[in-house]
Structures are given as C-alpha cells and as structure tokens.
CSV table of C-alpha atoms in Angstrom, one decimal:
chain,number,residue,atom,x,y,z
A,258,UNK,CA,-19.0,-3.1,8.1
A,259,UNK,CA,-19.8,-4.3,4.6
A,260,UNK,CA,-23.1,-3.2,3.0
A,261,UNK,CA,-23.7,-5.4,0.1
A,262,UNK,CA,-22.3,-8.7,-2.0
A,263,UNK,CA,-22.7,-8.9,-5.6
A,264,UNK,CA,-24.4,-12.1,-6.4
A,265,UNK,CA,-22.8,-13.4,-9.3
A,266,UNK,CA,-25.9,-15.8,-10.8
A,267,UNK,CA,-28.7,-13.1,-10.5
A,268,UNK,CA,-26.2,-9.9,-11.4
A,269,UNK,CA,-27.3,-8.3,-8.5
A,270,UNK,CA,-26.2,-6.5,-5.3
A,271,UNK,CA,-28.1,-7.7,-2.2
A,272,UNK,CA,-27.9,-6.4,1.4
A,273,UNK,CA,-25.9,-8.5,3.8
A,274,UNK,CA,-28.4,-9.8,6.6
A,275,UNK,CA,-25.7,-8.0,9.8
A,276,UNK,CA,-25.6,-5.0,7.9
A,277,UNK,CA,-29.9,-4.8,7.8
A,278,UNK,CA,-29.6,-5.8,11.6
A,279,UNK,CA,-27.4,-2.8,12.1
A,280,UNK,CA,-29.1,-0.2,10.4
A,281,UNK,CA,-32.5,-0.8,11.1
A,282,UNK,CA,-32.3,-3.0,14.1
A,283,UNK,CA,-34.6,-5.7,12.4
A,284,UNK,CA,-33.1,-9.2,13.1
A,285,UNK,CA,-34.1,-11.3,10.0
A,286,UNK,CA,-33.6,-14.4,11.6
A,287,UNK,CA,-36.1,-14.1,14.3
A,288,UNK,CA,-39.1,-11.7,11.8
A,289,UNK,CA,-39.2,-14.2,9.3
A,290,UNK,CA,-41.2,-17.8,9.4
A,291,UNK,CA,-39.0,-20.5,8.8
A,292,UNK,CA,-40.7,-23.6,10.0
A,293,UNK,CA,-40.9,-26.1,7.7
A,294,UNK,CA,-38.2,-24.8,5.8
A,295,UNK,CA,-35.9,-27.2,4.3
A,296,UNK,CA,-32.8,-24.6,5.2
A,297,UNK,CA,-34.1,-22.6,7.9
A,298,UNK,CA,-30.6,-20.6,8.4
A,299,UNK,CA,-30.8,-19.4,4.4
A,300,UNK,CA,-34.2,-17.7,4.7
A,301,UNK,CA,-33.0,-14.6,5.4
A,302,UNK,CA,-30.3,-14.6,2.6
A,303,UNK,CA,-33.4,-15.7,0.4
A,304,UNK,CA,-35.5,-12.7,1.4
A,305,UNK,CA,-32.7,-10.3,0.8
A,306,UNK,CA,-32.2,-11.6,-2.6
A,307,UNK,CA,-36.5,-10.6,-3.3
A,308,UNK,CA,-35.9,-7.3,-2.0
A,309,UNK,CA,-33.0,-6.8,-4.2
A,310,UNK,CA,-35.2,-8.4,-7.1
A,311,UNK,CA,-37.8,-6.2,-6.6
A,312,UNK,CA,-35.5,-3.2,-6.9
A,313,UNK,CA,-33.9,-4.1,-9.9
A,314,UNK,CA,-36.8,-4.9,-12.0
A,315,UNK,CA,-38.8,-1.5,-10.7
A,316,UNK,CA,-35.5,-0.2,-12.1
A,317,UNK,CA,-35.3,-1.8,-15.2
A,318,UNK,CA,-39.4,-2.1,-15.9
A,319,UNK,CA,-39.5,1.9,-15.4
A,320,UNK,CA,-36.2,3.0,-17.6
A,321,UNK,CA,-33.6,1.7,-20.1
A,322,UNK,CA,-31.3,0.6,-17.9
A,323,UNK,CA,-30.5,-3.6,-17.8
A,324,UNK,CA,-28.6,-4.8,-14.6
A,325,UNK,CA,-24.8,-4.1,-16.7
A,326,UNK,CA,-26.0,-0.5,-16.7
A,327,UNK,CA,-27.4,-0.5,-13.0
A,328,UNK,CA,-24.8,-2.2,-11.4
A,329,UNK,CA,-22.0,0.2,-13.0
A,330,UNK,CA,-24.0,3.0,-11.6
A,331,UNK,CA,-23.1,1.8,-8.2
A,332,UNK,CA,-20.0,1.5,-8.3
A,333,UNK,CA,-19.9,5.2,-7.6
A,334,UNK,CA,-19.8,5.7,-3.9
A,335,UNK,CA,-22.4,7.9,-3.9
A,336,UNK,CA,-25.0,5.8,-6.0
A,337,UNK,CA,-24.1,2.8,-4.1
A,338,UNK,CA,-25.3,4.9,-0.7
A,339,UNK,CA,-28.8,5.5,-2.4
A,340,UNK,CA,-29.1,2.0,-4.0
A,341,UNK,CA,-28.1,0.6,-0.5
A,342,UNK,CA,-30.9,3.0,1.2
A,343,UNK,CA,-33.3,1.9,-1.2
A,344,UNK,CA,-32.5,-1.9,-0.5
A,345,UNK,CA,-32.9,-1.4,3.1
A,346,UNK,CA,-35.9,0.7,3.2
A,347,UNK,CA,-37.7,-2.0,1.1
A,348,UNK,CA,-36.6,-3.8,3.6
A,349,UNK,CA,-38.0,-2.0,6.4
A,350,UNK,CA,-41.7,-1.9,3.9
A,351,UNK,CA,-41.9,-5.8,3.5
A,352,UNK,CA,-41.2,-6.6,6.9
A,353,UNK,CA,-44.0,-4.1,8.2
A,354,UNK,CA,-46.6,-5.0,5.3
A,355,UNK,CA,-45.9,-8.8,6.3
A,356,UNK,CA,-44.9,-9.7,2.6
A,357,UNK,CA,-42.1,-12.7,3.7
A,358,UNK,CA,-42.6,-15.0,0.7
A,359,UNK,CA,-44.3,-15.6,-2.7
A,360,UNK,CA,-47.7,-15.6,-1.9
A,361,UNK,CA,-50.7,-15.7,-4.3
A,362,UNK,CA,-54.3,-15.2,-4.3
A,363,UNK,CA,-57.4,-15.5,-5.9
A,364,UNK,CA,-58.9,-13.6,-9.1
A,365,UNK,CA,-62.8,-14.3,-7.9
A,366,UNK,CA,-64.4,-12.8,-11.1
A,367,UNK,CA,-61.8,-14.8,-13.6
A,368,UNK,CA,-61.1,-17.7,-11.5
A,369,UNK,CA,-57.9,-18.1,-11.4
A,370,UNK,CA,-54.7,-17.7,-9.7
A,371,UNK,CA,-52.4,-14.1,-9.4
A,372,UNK,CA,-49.2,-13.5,-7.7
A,373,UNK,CA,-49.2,-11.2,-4.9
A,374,UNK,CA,-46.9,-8.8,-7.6
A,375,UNK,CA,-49.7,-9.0,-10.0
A,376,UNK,CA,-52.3,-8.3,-6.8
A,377,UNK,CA,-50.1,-5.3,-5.5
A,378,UNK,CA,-48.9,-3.5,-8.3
A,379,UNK,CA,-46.9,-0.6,-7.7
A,380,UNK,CA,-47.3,-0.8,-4.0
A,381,UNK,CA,-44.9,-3.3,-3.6
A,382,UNK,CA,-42.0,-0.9,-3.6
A,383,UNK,CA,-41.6,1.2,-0.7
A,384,UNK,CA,-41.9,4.8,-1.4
A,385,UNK,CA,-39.3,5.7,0.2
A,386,UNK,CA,-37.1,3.3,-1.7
A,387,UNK,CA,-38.4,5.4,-5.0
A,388,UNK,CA,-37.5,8.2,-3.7
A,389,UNK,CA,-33.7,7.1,-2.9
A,390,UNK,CA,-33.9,5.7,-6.4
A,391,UNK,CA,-35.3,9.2,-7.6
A,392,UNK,CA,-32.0,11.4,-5.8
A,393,UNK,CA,-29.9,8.4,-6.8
A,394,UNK,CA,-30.6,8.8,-10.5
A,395,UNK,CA,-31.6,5.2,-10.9
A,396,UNK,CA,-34.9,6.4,-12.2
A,397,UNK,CA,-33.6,9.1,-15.1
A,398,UNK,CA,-35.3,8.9,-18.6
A,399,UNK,CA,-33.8,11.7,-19.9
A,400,UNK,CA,-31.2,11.4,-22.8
A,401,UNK,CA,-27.4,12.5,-22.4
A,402,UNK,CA,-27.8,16.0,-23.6
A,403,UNK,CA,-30.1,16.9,-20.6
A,404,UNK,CA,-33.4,16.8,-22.3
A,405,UNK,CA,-36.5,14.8,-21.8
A,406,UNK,CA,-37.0,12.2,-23.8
C-alpha cells in the first residue's frame, strides 16, 4: 500500500487518508466534523495536508533545510520510513488533542486575535513526531564535517 503523494503546489509529501486508516486504525472520514463543509469528502485530504504543514515548517523553522533539501532526504527509503512515522504520529496527536481545523482565540490582556499556532507553541508537534524527526536526521544542525555548528 502506498504511504505518501507528493503534492506538487505545496512541495510536500502528505500521508494518503487509507494508509492513516491502516496504520493507526483512525478513519478520518468519520473523526473529523464536516458539516457545513462545502466539500465534505475533501476534509480529510485537507487535514492531511496541515499535518504535513506542520512538519515541514517545524523542520525548516528549527534547521537550514527549505522543502528542496527535505524532500530529497526522503527519497532515501529509510528517511522516508521516519518522515512517514512522523506524519502519522502527528496524526495520531491532533486527532487526540481535538485540533481538526484553524481555530483561534482570544489575547484577553492585548485584545486581540491569535492563532491556535501562536496559542500552542511548540506543543503543536507531537513529541513523538520529534523524535522520529530526531533518528531520522531531519533535525541535524551540525555542518558536513561532523561538528556542531
């Protein structure tokens, strides 16, 4: 069974919703709210594309790596394995932690609005997901000759 697609306007792979079914027995489909959706059947492709967002920019906020680098890291078999366990245990966290869409909320003390990114933080990757991205050497910020930089 096929893993991932490669989204060609975003540059980035995304989980295909049977594979997430089959690997963590979560059927998208039925978890995630679609009334009043305008295209009820596409909001679990949607979702997949957010979790897939939110990995790449941890990625990219956290090292030197833009989505050309990232994306020719896994197209070594054993990168893609880790970037595809990342992708679906982020999966697995925003299911449980109910975070389905783009929600905001309220700054009380500077009245105004903030993403639910801004409210979270780091919390909004799974640690688990970091640490696939760790033993996957997505997260390396050392330079070629070994050292630290």
């Amino acid at each position: 069974m096929k893993d991932m697609y490669f989204d060609e306007v975003s540059c980035r792979y995304v989980l295909i919703e049977e594979f997430v079914k089959e690997e963590t027995g979560i059927d998208l489909g039925a978890w995630l709210n679609t009334f009043g959706d305008a295209n009820p059947s596409n909001v679990p492709k949607r979702f997949l594309k957010r979790v897939s967002m939110e990995i790449y920019n941890y990625i990219e906020k956290r090292t030197f790596k833009n989505r050309l680098l990232i994306n020719a890291e896994i197209a070594a078999p054993h990168k893609r394995q880790m970037f595809c366990e990342a992708l679906l245990n982020q999966v697995m966290y925003m299911v449980n932690s109910g975070d389905y869409g783009l929600q905001s909320g309220v700054n009380l003390k500077d009245g105004r609005a903030m993403s639910l990114a801004e409210l979270r933080g780091d919390v909004r990757v799974s640690p688990d997901a970091i640490d696939c991205l760790l033993n996957g050497g997505f997260l390396y910020a050392g330079n070629m000759d070994g050292g630290a930089i």
